[in-house]
PDB file of C-alpha atoms in Angstrom:
ATOM      1  CA  GLN B 648     -85.363 130.428-139.804  1.00  0.00           C
ATOM      2  CA  VAL B 649     -83.858 128.821-136.713  1.00  0.00           C
ATOM      3  CA  GLN B 650     -84.768 125.384-135.384  1.00  0.00           C
ATOM      4  CA  LEU B 651     -83.912 123.771-132.078  1.00  0.00           C
ATOM      5  CA  VAL B 652     -84.241 120.028-131.625  1.00  0.00           C
ATOM      6  CA  GLU B 653     -83.861 118.225-128.309  1.00  0.00           C
ATOM      7  CA  SER B 654     -82.994 114.596-127.753  1.00  0.00           C
ATOM      8  CA  GLY B 655     -81.929 112.297-124.958  1.00  0.00           C
ATOM      9  CA  GLY B 656     -85.034 112.097-122.830  1.00  0.00           C
ATOM     10  CA  GLY B 657     -86.466 108.862-121.550  1.00  0.00           C
ATOM     11  CA  LEU B 658     -87.407 106.781-118.552  1.00  0.00           C
ATOM     12  CA  VAL B 659     -84.827 106.318-115.813  1.00  0.00           C
ATOM     13  CA  GLN B 660     -84.854 105.070-112.228  1.00  0.00           C
ATOM     14  CA  ALA B 661     -84.237 107.437-109.355  1.00  0.00           C
ATOM     15  CA  GLY B 662     -80.525 107.942-108.853  1.00  0.00           C
ATOM     16  CA  GLY B 663     -79.788 107.437-112.514  1.00  0.00           C
ATOM     17  CA  SER B 664     -78.459 109.800-115.141  1.00  0.00           C
ATOM     18  CA  LEU B 665     -79.502 111.193-118.497  1.00  0.00           C
ATOM     19  CA  ARG B 666     -77.876 113.579-120.927  1.00  0.00           C
ATOM     20  CA  LEU B 667     -80.083 115.842-122.973  1.00  0.00           C
ATOM     21  CA  SER B 668     -78.901 117.492-126.168  1.00  0.00           C
ATOM     22  CA  CYS B 669     -80.180 120.495-128.069  1.00  0.00           C
ATOM     23  CA  VAL B 670     -79.012 121.154-131.611  1.00  0.00           C
ATOM     24  CA  ALA B 671     -79.618 124.462-133.314  1.00  0.00           C
ATOM     25  CA  SER B 672     -79.748 124.903-137.074  1.00  0.00           C
ATOM     26  CA  GLY B 673     -80.541 127.633-139.551  1.00  0.00           C
ATOM     27  CA  SER B 674     -79.049 130.961-140.520  1.00  0.00           C
ATOM     28  CA  ILE B 675     -77.269 131.445-137.218  1.00  0.00           C
ATOM     29  CA  ILE B 676     -74.474 133.943-136.725  1.00  0.00           C
ATOM     30  CA  GLN B 677     -74.075 133.416-132.998  1.00  0.00           C
ATOM     31  CA  ILE B 678     -75.904 131.763-130.145  1.00  0.00           C
ATOM     32  CA  LYS B 679     -75.758 133.982-127.089  1.00  0.00           C
ATOM     33  CA  THR B 680     -77.446 132.437-124.069  1.00  0.00           C
ATOM     34  CA  MET B 681     -78.325 128.744-124.151  1.00  0.00           C
ATOM     35  CA  ARG B 682     -80.965 127.566-121.699  1.00  0.00           C
ATOM     36  CA  TRP B 683     -82.879 124.578-120.473  1.00  0.00           C
ATOM     37  CA  TYR B 684     -86.401 124.802-119.092  1.00  0.00           C
ATOM     38  CA  ARG B 685     -88.732 122.132-117.788  1.00  0.00           C
ATOM     39  CA  GLN B 686     -92.444 121.789-117.195  1.00  0.00           C
ATOM     40  CA  PRO B 687     -93.568 119.119-114.737  1.00  0.00           C
ATOM     41  CA  PRO B 688     -97.037 117.647-115.193  1.00  0.00           C
ATOM     42  CA  GLY B 689     -99.695 120.115-114.083  1.00  0.00           C
ATOM     43  CA  LYS B 690     -97.164 122.794-113.166  1.00  0.00           C
ATOM     44  CA  GLN B 691     -95.696 125.916-114.700  1.00  0.00           C
ATOM     45  CA  ARG B 692     -92.575 125.895-116.776  1.00  0.00           C
ATOM     46  CA  GLU B 693     -89.415 126.695-114.836  1.00  0.00           C
ATOM     47  CA  ARG B 694     -85.950 127.741-115.841  1.00  0.00           C
ATOM     48  CA  VAL B 695     -83.406 125.040-115.062  1.00  0.00           C
ATOM     49  CA  ALA B 696     -80.019 126.169-116.350  1.00  0.00           C
ATOM     50  CA  ASP B 697     -78.369 128.851-118.464  1.00  0.00           C
ATOM     51  CA  SER B 698     -75.016 129.007-120.200  1.00  0.00           C
ATOM     52  CA  PHE B 699     -73.741 132.468-121.064  1.00  0.00           C
ATOM     53  CA  THR B 700     -71.126 133.426-123.636  1.00  0.00           C
ATOM     54  CA  ASP B 701     -68.729 134.618-120.927  1.00  0.00           C
ATOM     55  CA  GLY B 702     -68.594 131.093-119.533  1.00  0.00           C
ATOM     56  CA  THR B 703     -70.806 131.677-116.556  1.00  0.00           C
ATOM     57  CA  THR B 704     -73.768 129.487-115.766  1.00  0.00           C
ATOM     58  CA  PHE B 705     -77.010 129.625-113.822  1.00  0.00           C
ATOM     59  CA  TYR B 706     -78.806 126.750-112.107  1.00  0.00           C
ATOM     60  CA  THR B 707     -82.074 126.716-110.277  1.00  0.00           C
ATOM     61  CA  ASP B 708     -81.566 125.695-106.663  1.00  0.00           C
ATOM     62  CA  SER B 709     -83.237 122.309-106.947  1.00  0.00           C
ATOM     63  CA  VAL B 710     -80.685 121.026-109.490  1.00  0.00           C
ATOM     64  CA  LYS B 711     -77.455 122.566-108.183  1.00  0.00           C
ATOM     65  CA  GLY B 712     -74.780 119.940-107.746  1.00  0.00           C
ATOM     66  CA  ARG B 713     -76.696 117.407-109.836  1.00  0.00           C
ATOM     67  CA  PHE B 714     -77.148 118.999-113.276  1.00  0.00           C
ATOM     68  CA  THR B 715     -74.506 120.504-115.542  1.00  0.00           C
ATOM     69  CA  ILE B 716     -75.091 122.604-118.637  1.00  0.00           C
ATOM     70  CA  LEU B 717     -72.437 122.309-121.327  1.00  0.00           C
ATOM     71  CA  ARG B 718     -72.125 124.121-124.629  1.00  0.00           C
ATOM     72  CA  ASP B 719     -70.335 123.512-127.898  1.00  0.00           C
ATOM     73  CA  ASP B 720     -70.554 126.669-129.976  1.00  0.00           C
ATOM     74  CA  VAL B 721     -68.876 125.088-132.987  1.00  0.00           C
ATOM     75  CA  LYS B 722     -71.522 122.395-133.154  1.00  0.00           C
ATOM     76  CA  LYS B 723     -74.286 124.823-132.092  1.00  0.00           C
ATOM     77  CA  THR B 724     -75.212 122.258-129.496  1.00  0.00           C
ATOM     78  CA  TRP B 725     -75.726 122.343-125.772  1.00  0.00           C
ATOM     79  CA  TYR B 726     -76.288 119.621-123.252  1.00  0.00           C
ATOM     80  CA  LEU B 727     -77.854 119.068-119.884  1.00  0.00           C
ATOM     81  CA  GLN B 728     -76.062 116.350-117.945  1.00  0.00           C
ATOM     82  CA  MET B 729     -78.460 115.195-115.252  1.00  0.00           C
ATOM     83  CA  ASN B 730     -77.155 113.023-112.432  1.00  0.00           C
ATOM     84  CA  SER B 731     -78.752 111.700-109.250  1.00  0.00           C
ATOM     85  CA  LEU B 732     -82.173 112.088-110.814  1.00  0.00           C
ATOM     86  CA  LYS B 733     -85.217 112.270-108.568  1.00  0.00           C
ATOM     87  CA  PRO B 734     -88.893 111.603-109.309  1.00  0.00           C
ATOM     88  CA  GLU B 735     -89.537 115.335-108.950  1.00  0.00           C
ATOM     89  CA  ASP B 736     -87.274 115.918-111.960  1.00  0.00           C
ATOM     90  CA  THR B 737     -89.952 114.336-114.145  1.00  0.00           C
ATOM     91  CA  ALA B 738     -90.923 116.937-116.736  1.00  0.00           C
ATOM     92  CA  LEU B 739     -90.934 117.963-120.361  1.00  0.00           C
ATOM     93  CA  TYR B 740     -87.504 119.521-120.897  1.00  0.00           C
ATOM     94  CA  SER B 741     -87.178 122.222-123.546  1.00  0.00           C
ATOM     95  CA  CYS B 742     -84.201 124.140-124.808  1.00  0.00           C
ATOM     96  CA  ASN B 743     -84.194 127.828-125.551  1.00  0.00           C
ATOM     97  CA  ALA B 744     -81.613 130.132-127.069  1.00  0.00           C
ATOM     98  CA  ASP B 745     -81.022 133.793-127.739  1.00  0.00           C
ATOM     99  CA  VAL B 746     -79.747 133.873-131.288  1.00  0.00           C
ATOM    100  CA  ILE B 747     -78.240 136.404-133.628  1.00  0.00           C
ATOM    101  CA  LYS B 748     -79.180 135.285-137.113  1.00  0.00           C
ATOM    102  CA  VAL B 749     -78.777 136.514-140.650  1.00  0.00           C
ATOM    103  CA  PRO B 750     -79.010 139.413-141.313  1.00  0.00           C
ATOM    104  CA  GLN B 751     -77.968 140.579-137.833  1.00  0.00           C
ATOM    105  CA  THR B 752     -81.361 140.139-136.240  1.00  0.00           C
ATOM    106  CA  PHE B 753     -81.952 138.870-132.712  1.00  0.00           C
ATOM    107  CA  GLY B 754     -84.511 136.329-131.625  1.00  0.00           C
ATOM    108  CA  SER B 755     -85.365 133.825-128.937  1.00  0.00           C
ATOM    109  CA  TYR B 756     -86.134 130.321-130.097  1.00  0.00           C
ATOM    110  CA  TRP B 757     -87.558 127.179-128.535  1.00  0.00           C
ATOM    111  CA  GLY B 758     -87.393 123.480-129.128  1.00  0.00           C
ATOM    112  CA  ARG B 759     -90.441 121.250-128.810  1.00  0.00           C
ATOM    113  CA  GLY B 760     -89.140 119.381-125.801  1.00  0.00           C
ATOM    114  CA  THR B 761     -88.086 115.926-124.728  1.00  0.00           C
ATOM    115  CA  GLN B 762     -89.808 113.994-121.947  1.00  0.00           C
ATOM    116  CA  VAL B 763     -87.863 112.892-118.892  1.00  0.00           C
ATOM    117  CA  THR B 764     -89.554 110.480-116.512  1.00  0.00           C
ATOM    118  CA  VAL B 765     -87.880 109.387-113.285  1.00  0.00           C
ATOM    119  CA  SER B 766     -89.385 106.399-111.522  1.00  0.00           C
ATOM    120  CA  SER B 767     -89.066 105.856-107.782  1.00  0.00           C
TER     121      SER B 767
END
């Protein structure tokens, strides 16, 4: 089995910063794509950032220039550095990963999420 656990959420004032972490554990051979999603209150979940194994990244337009996704494959951990936070960034942030696990099976896994609240 594969587990993802997020941490780093909290309450921050507008303009502040937070760094989220997601740690993967289990019978993992390789983590392919690492992602962050968020779900604001009363809204649908949206994809925030991806980190691909070739080093490329994806960001949704609303966070470009403010958020950075980082990955550490040795630690099976990825991060979302969030700067210049805005009240509209308030959401439950969840990590997701495409994983190759023992014995050479592929799956997509989710964490339970960490709450980020940005006050104005």
